[in-house]
Amino acid sequence: MPAPITSGEEHGSISMATKTNTKAKQNRADTERRLIDSALDLIQRNGVLAGLNLREVADGAGVNRGNIYHYFGSRRELLRAAITHRFDAVVKSLIAKRRGVPFVDRRLQTFLETDKIQDSQLRALLVVDGDKTVDPIPRHEAMLSALRQDVIDGDIDRTHDLEALNVALVALRRGYSIFRRPLAARINTNVKDLDERVATILRTWLEAMAKPPAS
Amino acid sequence: MPAPITSGEEHGSISMATKTNTKAKQNRADTERRLIDSALDLIQRNGVLAGLNLREVADGAGVNRGNIYHYFGSRRELLRAAITHRFDAVVKSLIAKRRGVPFVDRRLQTFLETDKIQDSQLRALLVVDGDKTVDPIPRHEAMLSALRQDVIDGDIDRTHDLEALNVALVALRRGYSIFRRPLAARINTNVKDLDERVATILRTWLEAMAKPPAS
């Protein structure tokens, strides 16, 4: 991430060092960004079963092959950086938009906007690769406190298990996100039509949370 | 799959050919099985980001390296065979068990028994690899006719979109299956506990289908 440039420090010998330091950081961030883009492009074009070739990633990014390990020590690390990068790029604006939106509409928005992040396939790839550190719900705590507010607002009955609810909603969203295209093809429709139809089912499920469990 | 051996044909010159043919088929099925087991074992041990090495798959199965293309023309084909193999091995007995079980309990069983098939990670891997032919719901038609019966039985209101309902349930099941371990770790519990807690949420959702959509 590039360091913020503060104009007040731009004089004297210390500021020169700071400037050089800032530029070095930006260069590093640029190179990392190019390596991430190159890796995602290679996965898109060649798939993953043949393996992600770090030399090809470096070539695609115009980076010296020997230097790639200076930036990313392993394929997993590179993929984790790609996920974080994709996630950070959009998640803040999406969160801001959803603040204060009531439960049903908020979680419907989350479901429908998941296509903007597209991190689920990459997270699944890390899971299949055996990575034990994959975080399937980066914002779990924040989502949970929003759900607690939904209970106070009367949109979720207080007897429901909020953690399990969040897990179920995230599992649905990620499963749908991973298989979205093959699912639409399977029932002979397009993804936008399927998005809306599944969202209608999800609305029924979300609205059902206002009442206590029937049995 | 080995051809059935029928004792009535076991005499004369034709039966000799049949026997040889049957044996050849069994040998082929055995070899394919060994190659599938070897591939799944390699993925388990080494992950996928470094690539699935077909020579290593052959070595692990005790098959001549040159012969692997005689059995599977590509990594994808091998993986598809692995999925079919896993799926066929258990799905028939699971289906028989669920026949005649009412909607809510039947789909809860499907959710809870998904761990016995474990095909979701492999199907996700094919999707990420760019395979356009992945079938995310192999039994969609049969599941749909069971849902139509559930409408007749009064367990699902007739205004709901049954195809979208099936897609949503499959997406939830596959998403949960892929991320089950990291999800449990994320909320500091074990997978069995999380299975039950998510199944409780799912029960509320399934029971909500008996009524028409609220809005």
CSV table of C-alpha atoms in Angstrom, one decimal:
chain,number,residue,atom,x,y,z
A,1,MET,CA,0.0,0.0,0.0
A,2,PRO,CA,1.5,3.4,-0.9
A,3,ALA,CA,2.4,5.6,2.1
A,4,PRO,CA,0.4,8.9,2.3
A,5,ILE,CA,2.4,11.9,1.1
A,6,THR,CA,2.2,14.7,3.5
A,7,SER,CA,3.4,18.1,2.1
A,8,GLY,CA,4.6,19.4,5.5
A,9,GLU,CA,7.6,17.1,5.5
A,10,GLU,CA,8.9,18.1,2.1
A,11,HIS,CA,12.1,20.0,3.2
A,12,GLY,CA,15.5,19.2,4.7
A,13,SER,CA,17.6,16.0,4.5
A,14,ILE,CA,15.1,13.9,6.5
A,15,SER,CA,12.3,14.7,4.0
A,16,MET,CA,14.6,13.6,1.2
A,17,ALA,CA,15.0,10.2,2.8
A,18,THR,CA,11.2,10.1,3.4
A,19,LYS,CA,10.6,10.9,-0.2
A,20,THR,CA,12.9,8.2,-1.4
A,21,ASN,CA,11.4,5.8,1.0
A,22,THR,CA,7.9,6.7,-0.2
A,23,LYS,CA,8.9,6.3,-3.8
A,24,ALA,CA,10.5,2.9,-3.0
A,25,LYS,CA,7.3,1.8,-1.3
A,26,GLN,CA,5.2,2.9,-4.3
A,27,ASN,CA,7.5,1.0,-6.7
A,28,ARG,CA,7.1,-2.1,-4.6
A,29,ALA,CA,3.3,-1.7,-4.5
A,30,ASP,CA,3.3,-1.2,-8.2
A,31,THR,CA,5.3,-4.3,-8.8
A,32,GLU,CA,3.2,-6.4,-6.4
A,33,ARG,CA,0.1,-5.1,-8.2
A,34,ARG,CA,1.6,-6.2,-11.6
A,35,LEU,CA,2.5,-9.6,-10.3
A,36,ILE,CA,-1.0,-10.1,-8.9
A,37,ASP,CA,-2.6,-9.0,-12.2
A,38,SER,CA,-0.3,-11.3,-14.1
A,39,ALA,CA,-1.1,-14.3,-11.8
A,40,LEU,CA,-4.9,-13.7,-12.1
A,41,ASP,CA,-4.6,-13.3,-15.9
A,42,LEU,CA,-2.6,-16.6,-16.1
A,43,ILE,CA,-5.2,-18.5,-14.0
A,44,GLN,CA,-8.0,-17.0,-16.2
A,45,ARG,CA,-6.2,-18.1,-19.4
A,46,ASN,CA,-4.6,-21.4,-18.5
A,47,GLY,CA,-6.7,-22.7,-15.6
A,48,VAL,CA,-5.0,-24.1,-12.5
A,49,LEU,CA,-4.7,-27.8,-13.0
A,50,ALA,CA,-1.4,-27.4,-14.9
A,51,GLY,CA,-0.1,-25.3,-12.0
A,52,LEU,CA,0.7,-21.7,-11.5
A,53,ASN,CA,4.1,-21.1,-13.0
A,54,LEU,CA,5.9,-18.3,-11.0
A,55,ARG,CA,8.3,-17.7,-13.8
A,56,GLU,CA,5.4,-17.0,-16.2
A,57,VAL,CA,3.9,-14.8,-13.6
A,58,ALA,CA,7.1,-12.8,-13.4
A,59,ASP,CA,7.4,-12.6,-17.2
A,60,GLY,CA,3.8,-11.4,-17.5
A,61,ALA,CA,4.5,-8.6,-15.0
A,62,GLY,CA,7.8,-7.6,-16.6
A,63,VAL,CA,9.6,-8.5,-13.4
A,64,ASN,CA,13.0,-10.3,-13.3
A,65,ARG,CA,12.3,-14.0,-12.6
A,66,GLY,CA,14.7,-14.2,-9.8
A,67,ASN,CA,13.0,-11.3,-8.0
A,68,ILE,CA,9.6,-12.8,-7.7
A,69,TYR,CA,10.5,-14.5,-4.4
A,70,HIS,CA,11.5,-11.1,-3.1
A,71,TYR,CA,7.9,-10.1,-3.5
A,72,PHE,CA,6.0,-13.3,-2.8
A,73,GLY,CA,7.6,-16.3,-1.2
A,74,SER,CA,5.1,-18.8,-2.5
A,75,ARG,CA,2.2,-19.3,-4.8
A,76,ARG,CA,-0.1,-19.3,-1.8
A,77,GLU,CA,1.2,-16.0,-0.6
A,78,LEU,CA,0.7,-14.5,-4.1
A,79,LEU,CA,-2.9,-15.8,-4.2
A,80,ARG,CA,-3.6,-14.5,-0.7
A,81,ALA,CA,-2.3,-11.0,-1.8
A,82,ALA,CA,-4.6,-11.2,-4.9
A,83,ILE,CA,-7.6,-12.0,-2.6
A,84,THR,CA,-6.8,-9.1,-0.2
A,85,HIS,CA,-6.3,-6.8,-3.1
A,86,ARG,CA,-9.6,-7.7,-4.8
A,87,PHE,CA,-11.4,-7.5,-1.5
A,88,ASP,CA,-10.0,-4.2,-0.3
A,89,ALA,CA,-10.6,-2.6,-3.7
A,90,VAL,CA,-14.4,-2.7,-3.4
A,91,VAL,CA,-15.4,-3.8,0.1
A,92,LYS,CA,-15.1,-0.4,1.8
A,93,SER,CA,-17.5,1.4,-0.6
A,94,LEU,CA,-19.9,-1.5,-0.4
A,95,ILE,CA,-19.9,-1.5,3.4
A,96,ALA,CA,-20.5,2.3,3.4
A,97,LYS,CA,-23.5,1.9,1.1
A,98,ARG,CA,-25.1,-0.8,3.4
A,99,ARG,CA,-24.7,1.0,6.7
A,100,GLY,CA,-28.1,1.5,8.4
A,101,VAL,CA,-29.9,-0.6,5.8
A,102,PRO,CA,-32.4,-3.0,7.5
A,103,PHE,CA,-31.6,-6.7,7.7
A,104,VAL,CA,-33.5,-8.2,4.8
A,105,ASP,CA,-32.5,-5.5,2.2
A,106,ARG,CA,-28.9,-5.3,3.5
A,107,ARG,CA,-28.3,-9.1,3.2
A,108,LEU,CA,-30.0,-9.2,-0.2
A,109,GLN,CA,-27.6,-6.4,-1.3
A,110,THR,CA,-24.7,-8.3,0.0
A,111,PHE,CA,-25.8,-11.4,-2.0
A,112,LEU,CA,-26.5,-9.5,-5.2
A,113,GLU,CA,-23.2,-7.5,-5.1
A,114,THR,CA,-20.9,-10.5,-4.4
A,115,ASP,CA,-20.1,-10.5,-8.1
A,116,LYS,CA,-18.2,-7.3,-7.6
A,117,ILE,CA,-15.7,-8.9,-5.3
A,118,GLN,CA,-15.2,-12.3,-6.9
A,119,ASP,CA,-12.9,-13.6,-4.2
A,120,SER,CA,-14.8,-16.8,-3.5
A,121,GLN,CA,-13.2,-18.9,-6.3
A,122,LEU,CA,-9.8,-17.8,-5.2
A,123,ARG,CA,-10.6,-18.6,-1.5
A,124,ALA,CA,-11.9,-22.0,-2.6
A,125,LEU,CA,-8.7,-22.6,-4.6
A,126,LEU,CA,-6.6,-21.9,-1.4
A,127,VAL,CA,-8.9,-24.3,0.6
A,128,VAL,CA,-8.4,-27.1,-2.0
A,129,ASP,CA,-4.7,-26.3,-2.0
A,130,GLY,CA,-4.7,-27.2,1.7
A,131,ASP,CA,-4.2,-23.7,3.1
A,132,LYS,CA,-5.4,-23.8,6.7
A,133,THR,CA,-5.3,-20.1,7.1
A,134,VAL,CA,-8.0,-19.1,4.6
A,135,ASP,CA,-10.5,-16.7,6.2
A,136,PRO,CA,-13.9,-17.5,4.8
A,137,ILE,CA,-15.6,-14.5,6.6
A,138,PRO,CA,-13.1,-11.6,6.8
A,139,ARG,CA,-15.8,-9.3,8.3
A,140,HIS,CA,-17.5,-11.8,10.6
A,141,GLU,CA,-17.3,-9.6,13.7
A,142,ALA,CA,-18.7,-6.5,12.0
A,143,MET,CA,-21.5,-8.6,10.3
A,144,LEU,CA,-22.3,-10.1,13.7
A,145,SER,CA,-22.8,-6.8,15.4
A,146,ALA,CA,-25.0,-5.6,12.6
A,147,LEU,CA,-27.1,-8.8,13.1
A,148,ARG,CA,-27.3,-7.9,16.9
A,149,GLN,CA,-28.7,-4.5,15.9
A,150,ASP,CA,-31.2,-6.3,13.6
A,151,VAL,CA,-32.4,-8.3,16.7
A,152,ILE,CA,-32.9,-5.0,18.6
A,153,ASP,CA,-34.7,-3.6,15.5
A,154,GLY,CA,-37.1,-6.6,15.6
A,155,ASP,CA,-36.0,-7.9,12.1
A,156,ILE,CA,-34.5,-11.1,13.7
A,157,ASP,CA,-36.1,-13.0,16.5
A,158,ARG,CA,-33.7,-13.1,19.5
A,159,THR,CA,-33.8,-16.9,19.8
A,160,HIS,CA,-31.9,-17.4,16.5
A,161,ASP,CA,-28.2,-18.4,16.5
A,162,LEU,CA,-26.7,-15.3,14.9
A,163,GLU,CA,-23.3,-16.8,14.2
A,164,ALA,CA,-24.8,-19.8,12.5
A,165,LEU,CA,-27.1,-17.5,10.5
A,166,ASN,CA,-24.0,-15.5,9.3
A,167,VAL,CA,-22.2,-18.7,8.4
A,168,ALA,CA,-25.2,-20.0,6.4
A,169,LEU,CA,-25.6,-16.7,4.6
A,170,VAL,CA,-21.9,-16.6,3.7
A,171,ALA,CA,-21.9,-20.2,2.6
A,172,LEU,CA,-24.9,-19.6,0.3
A,173,ARG,CA,-23.2,-16.5,-1.1
A,174,ARG,CA,-19.9,-18.1,-1.7
A,175,GLY,CA,-21.4,-21.4,-3.1
A,176,TYR,CA,-23.6,-19.4,-5.5
A,177,SER,CA,-20.7,-17.1,-6.5
A,178,ILE,CA,-18.4,-20.1,-7.3
A,179,PHE,CA,-21.0,-22.0,-9.3
A,180,ARG,CA,-23.0,-19.0,-10.7
A,181,ARG,CA,-22.3,-19.6,-14.4
A,182,PRO,CA,-22.6,-23.4,-14.4
A,183,LEU,CA,-25.8,-23.1,-12.3
A,184,ALA,CA,-27.4,-20.6,-14.8
A,185,ALA,CA,-26.3,-22.9,-17.7
A,186,ARG,CA,-27.8,-25.9,-16.0
A,187,ILE,CA,-31.3,-24.4,-15.8
A,188,ASN,CA,-31.0,-22.7,-19.2
A,189,THR,CA,-31.0,-19.1,-18.1
A,190,ASN,CA,-28.6,-16.2,-17.8
A,191,VAL,CA,-26.8,-15.2,-14.6
A,192,LYS,CA,-28.8,-12.0,-14.1
A,193,ASP,CA,-32.1,-13.8,-14.3
A,194,LEU,CA,-30.9,-16.5,-11.9
A,195,ASP,CA,-29.5,-13.8,-9.5
A,196,GLU,CA,-32.9,-12.3,-9.1
A,197,ARG,CA,-34.7,-15.6,-8.8
A,198,VAL,CA,-32.4,-16.9,-6.1
A,199,ALA,CA,-32.6,-13.5,-4.4
A,200,THR,CA,-36.4,-13.9,-4.2
A,201,ILE,CA,-36.0,-17.2,-2.4
A,202,LEU,CA,-33.4,-15.6,-0.1
A,203,ARG,CA,-35.9,-12.8,0.7
A,204,THR,CA,-38.4,-15.4,1.9
A,205,TRP,CA,-35.6,-17.0,4.1
A,206,LEU,CA,-34.4,-13.6,5.5
A,207,GLU,CA,-38.0,-12.6,6.3
A,208,ALA,CA,-38.6,-15.9,8.1
A,209,MET,CA,-35.9,-14.9,10.7
A,210,ALA,CA,-38.3,-12.3,12.2
A,211,LYS,CA,-40.1,-15.2,13.9
A,212,PRO,CA,-38.8,-17.7,16.4
A,213,PRO,CA,-38.0,-21.3,15.0
A,214,ALA,CA,-41.2,-23.2,14.5
A,215,SER,CA,-40.0,-26.5,16.0
B,1,MET,CA,-17.3,-50.1,-14.1
B,2,PRO,CA,-16.8,-53.9,-14.2
B,3,ALA,CA,-19.2,-55.7,-16.6
B,4,PRO,CA,-21.6,-58.1,-14.8
B,5,ILE,CA,-20.5,-61.8,-15.0
B,6,THR,CA,-23.4,-64.0,-16.1
B,7,SER,CA,-22.7,-67.7,-15.5
B,8,GLY,CA,-25.0,-68.8,-18.4
B,9,GLU,CA,-22.4,-67.7,-21.0
B,10,GLU,CA,-19.4,-69.5,-19.5
B,11,HIS,CA,-19.0,-72.2,-22.2
B,12,GLY,CA,-17.8,-72.5,-25.8
B,13,SER,CA,-15.5,-70.3,-27.8
B,14,ILE,CA,-17.7,-67.2,-27.7
B,15,SER,CA,-17.8,-67.4,-23.9
B,16,MET,CA,-14.0,-67.5,-23.9
B,17,ALA,CA,-13.9,-64.2,-25.8
B,18,THR,CA,-16.5,-62.8,-23.5
B,19,LYS,CA,-14.5,-63.8,-20.5
B,20,THR,CA,-11.3,-62.3,-21.8
B,21,ASN,CA,-13.3,-59.2,-22.7
B,22,THR,CA,-14.8,-59.0,-19.2
B,23,LYS,CA,-11.4,-59.4,-17.6
B,24,ALA,CA,-9.9,-56.7,-19.8
B,25,LYS,CA,-12.7,-54.4,-18.8
B,26,GLN,CA,-12.1,-55.2,-15.1
B,27,ASN,CA,-8.4,-54.5,-15.5
B,28,ARG,CA,-9.1,-51.2,-17.1
B,29,ALA,CA,-11.6,-50.3,-14.4
B,30,ASP,CA,-9.0,-51.3,-11.8
B,31,THR,CA,-6.3,-49.2,-13.4
B,32,GLU,CA,-8.6,-46.2,-13.7
B,33,ARG,CA,-9.6,-46.5,-10.1
B,34,ARG,CA,-5.9,-46.6,-9.1
B,35,LEU,CA,-5.1,-43.5,-11.2
B,36,ILE,CA,-8.1,-41.7,-9.6
B,37,ASP,CA,-7.0,-42.6,-6.1
B,38,SER,CA,-3.4,-41.6,-6.9
B,39,ALA,CA,-4.6,-38.2,-8.2
B,40,LEU,CA,-6.8,-37.5,-5.2
B,41,ASP,CA,-4.0,-38.5,-2.9
B,42,LEU,CA,-1.5,-36.2,-4.6
B,43,ILE,CA,-4.0,-33.2,-4.4
B,44,GLN,CA,-4.5,-34.0,-0.7
B,45,ARG,CA,-0.8,-34.1,-0.1
B,46,ASN,CA,0.6,-31.4,-2.4
B,47,GLY,CA,-2.3,-29.1,-3.0
B,48,VAL,CA,-3.1,-27.9,-6.5
B,49,LEU,CA,-1.3,-24.6,-7.0
B,50,ALA,CA,1.9,-26.4,-8.1
B,51,GLY,CA,-0.1,-28.3,-10.6
B,52,LEU,CA,-1.2,-31.9,-10.9
B,53,ASN,CA,1.7,-33.8,-12.4
B,54,LEU,CA,0.3,-36.7,-14.5
B,55,ARG,CA,3.6,-38.6,-14.3
B,56,GLU,CA,3.4,-38.6,-10.6
B,57,VAL,CA,-0.2,-39.7,-10.8
B,58,ALA,CA,1.0,-42.7,-13.0
B,59,ASP,CA,3.9,-43.4,-10.6
B,60,GLY,CA,1.5,-43.4,-7.6
B,61,ALA,CA,-0.8,-45.8,-9.3
B,62,GLY,CA,2.0,-48.1,-10.5
B,63,VAL,CA,1.0,-47.4,-14.1
B,64,ASN,CA,3.5,-46.9,-16.9
B,65,ARG,CA,3.9,-43.2,-17.4
B,66,GLY,CA,3.3,-43.4,-21.1
B,67,ASN,CA,0.0,-45.2,-20.6
B,68,ILE,CA,-1.8,-42.5,-18.6
B,69,TYR,CA,-3.0,-40.8,-21.7
B,70,HIS,CA,-4.5,-44.1,-22.8
B,71,TYR,CA,-6.8,-43.9,-19.7
B,72,PHE,CA,-7.3,-40.1,-19.3
B,73,GLY,CA,-6.5,-37.7,-22.0
B,74,SER,CA,-6.1,-34.7,-19.7
B,75,ARG,CA,-6.0,-33.5,-16.1
B,76,ARG,CA,-9.6,-32.3,-16.4
B,77,GLU,CA,-10.8,-35.7,-17.7
B,78,LEU,CA,-9.1,-37.4,-14.8
B,79,LEU,CA,-10.7,-35.0,-12.3
B,80,ARG,CA,-14.1,-35.5,-13.9
B,81,ALA,CA,-13.7,-39.2,-13.5
B,82,ALA,CA,-12.8,-38.7,-9.9
B,83,ILE,CA,-15.9,-36.7,-9.2
B,84,THR,CA,-18.2,-39.2,-11.0
B,85,HIS,CA,-16.5,-42.0,-9.1
B,86,ARG,CA,-17.0,-40.3,-5.7
B,87,PHE,CA,-20.5,-39.3,-6.5
B,88,ASP,CA,-21.7,-42.7,-7.8
B,89,ALA,CA,-20.1,-44.5,-4.9
B,90,VAL,CA,-22.5,-43.1,-2.4
B,91,VAL,CA,-25.3,-41.2,-4.1
B,92,LYS,CA,-27.5,-44.2,-4.9
B,93,SER,CA,-27.7,-45.4,-1.3
B,94,LEU,CA,-28.4,-41.8,-0.1
B,95,ILE,CA,-31.2,-41.3,-2.6
B,96,ALA,CA,-32.8,-44.6,-1.6
B,97,LYS,CA,-32.8,-43.5,2.0
B,98,ARG,CA,-34.4,-40.2,1.3
B,99,ARG,CA,-37.3,-41.5,-0.9
B,100,GLY,CA,-40.7,-40.6,0.5
B,101,VAL,CA,-39.2,-38.4,3.3
B,102,PRO,CA,-41.1,-35.0,3.5
B,103,PHE,CA,-39.5,-31.8,2.2
B,104,VAL,CA,-37.9,-30.3,5.3
B,105,ASP,CA,-36.4,-33.5,6.7
B,106,ARG,CA,-35.3,-34.6,3.3
B,107,ARG,CA,-33.4,-31.5,2.4
B,108,LEU,CA,-31.9,-31.3,5.9
B,109,GLN,CA,-30.6,-34.9,5.4
B,110,THR,CA,-29.2,-33.9,2.0
B,111,PHE,CA,-27.4,-30.9,3.7
B,112,LEU,CA,-26.0,-33.0,6.6
B,113,GLU,CA,-24.9,-35.9,4.5
B,114,THR,CA,-23.1,-33.8,1.9
B,115,ASP,CA,-19.8,-34.6,3.7
B,116,LYS,CA,-20.2,-38.2,2.5
B,117,ILE,CA,-19.8,-37.2,-1.1
B,118,GLN,CA,-17.1,-34.5,-1.0
B,119,ASP,CA,-17.4,-33.6,-4.6
B,120,SER,CA,-17.9,-29.9,-4.1
B,121,GLN,CA,-14.2,-29.0,-3.8
B,122,LEU,CA,-13.3,-30.9,-6.9
B,123,ARG,CA,-16.2,-29.4,-8.9
B,124,ALA,CA,-15.1,-25.9,-7.7
B,125,LEU,CA,-11.6,-26.8,-8.8
B,126,LEU,CA,-12.8,-27.6,-12.3
B,127,VAL,CA,-14.8,-24.3,-12.4
B,128,VAL,CA,-11.7,-22.3,-11.4
B,129,ASP,CA,-9.8,-24.3,-14.1
B,130,GLY,CA,-12.2,-22.9,-16.6
B,131,ASP,CA,-14.1,-26.1,-17.4
B,132,LYS,CA,-17.4,-25.0,-18.9
B,133,THR,CA,-18.9,-28.5,-18.7
B,134,VAL,CA,-19.0,-28.8,-14.9
B,135,ASP,CA,-22.5,-30.0,-13.8
B,136,PRO,CA,-23.2,-28.3,-10.4
B,137,ILE,CA,-26.5,-30.2,-9.9
B,138,PRO,CA,-26.3,-33.7,-11.5
B,139,ARG,CA,-29.7,-34.7,-10.1
B,140,HIS,CA,-31.5,-31.4,-10.8
B,141,GLU,CA,-34.5,-33.0,-12.7
B,142,ALA,CA,-35.1,-35.7,-10.0
B,143,MET,CA,-34.8,-33.1,-7.2
B,144,LEU,CA,-37.2,-30.9,-9.0
B,145,SER,CA,-39.9,-33.6,-9.4
B,146,ALA,CA,-39.5,-34.3,-5.7
B,147,LEU,CA,-40.1,-30.6,-5.0
B,148,ARG,CA,-43.2,-30.7,-7.2
B,149,GLN,CA,-44.5,-33.6,-5.0
B,150,ASP,CA,-43.7,-31.4,-1.9
B,151,VAL,CA,-46.0,-28.7,-3.4
B,152,ILE,CA,-48.8,-31.3,-3.8
B,153,ASP,CA,-48.1,-32.4,-0.2
B,154,GLY,CA,-48.5,-28.8,1.0
B,155,ASP,CA,-44.9,-28.5,2.3
B,156,ILE,CA,-44.0,-25.8,-0.3
B,157,ASP,CA,-46.4,-23.1,-1.3
B,158,ARG,CA,-47.2,-23.3,-5.1
B,159,THR,CA,-46.2,-19.7,-5.8
B,160,HIS,CA,-42.5,-20.4,-5.1
B,161,ASP,CA,-39.9,-20.8,-7.9
B,162,LEU,CA,-38.9,-24.4,-7.5
B,163,GLU,CA,-35.9,-24.2,-9.8
B,164,ALA,CA,-34.5,-21.2,-7.9
B,165,LEU,CA,-35.2,-22.9,-4.6
B,166,ASN,CA,-33.2,-26.0,-5.7
B,167,VAL,CA,-30.3,-23.8,-7.0
B,168,ALA,CA,-30.3,-21.8,-3.6
B,169,LEU,CA,-30.2,-25.1,-1.6
B,170,VAL,CA,-27.5,-26.6,-3.7
B,171,ALA,CA,-25.4,-23.4,-3.6
B,172,LEU,CA,-25.7,-23.3,0.2
B,173,ARG,CA,-24.7,-27.0,0.5
B,174,ARG,CA,-21.7,-26.7,-1.8
B,175,GLY,CA,-20.5,-23.4,-0.4
B,176,TYR,CA,-20.8,-24.9,3.1
B,177,SER,CA,-19.1,-28.1,2.0
B,178,ILE,CA,-16.1,-26.3,0.5
B,179,PHE,CA,-15.5,-23.9,3.4
B,180,ARG,CA,-16.8,-26.2,6.3
B,181,ARG,CA,-13.4,-26.5,8.1
B,182,PRO,CA,-12.3,-22.8,7.8
B,183,LEU,CA,-15.8,-21.7,8.8
B,184,ALA,CA,-15.8,-23.8,11.9
B,185,ALA,CA,-12.3,-22.6,12.8
B,186,ARG,CA,-13.4,-19.0,12.2
B,187,ILE,CA,-16.1,-19.2,14.8
B,188,ASN,CA,-14.0,-21.4,17.2
B,189,THR,CA,-16.0,-24.5,17.0
B,190,ASN,CA,-15.8,-28.0,15.5
B,191,VAL,CA,-17.4,-29.0,12.2
B,192,LYS,CA,-20.0,-31.3,13.8
B,193,ASP,CA,-21.3,-28.5,16.1
B,194,LEU,CA,-21.4,-26.1,13.2
B,195,ASP,CA,-23.2,-28.6,11.0
B,196,GLU,CA,-26.0,-28.8,13.5
B,197,ARG,CA,-26.2,-25.1,14.1
B,198,VAL,CA,-26.4,-24.3,10.4
B,199,ALA,CA,-28.9,-27.1,9.9
B,200,THR,CA,-31.1,-25.4,12.6
B,201,ILE,CA,-31.1,-22.2,10.5
B,202,LEU,CA,-31.8,-24.2,7.4
B,203,ARG,CA,-34.8,-25.8,9.1
B,204,THR,CA,-36.3,-22.3,9.6
B,205,TRP,CA,-35.7,-21.5,6.0
B,206,LEU,CA,-37.2,-24.8,4.7
B,207,GLU,CA,-40.3,-24.4,6.9
B,208,ALA,CA,-40.8,-20.9,5.6
B,209,MET,CA,-41.4,-22.3,2.1
B,210,ALA,CA,-44.8,-23.7,3.2
B,211,LYS,CA,-46.2,-20.1,3.1
B,212,PRO,CA,-46.3,-17.8,0.0
B,213,PRO,CA,-43.6,-15.0,-0.2
B,214,ALA,CA,-44.5,-12.2,2.2
B,215,SER,CA,-43.8,-9.4,-0.2
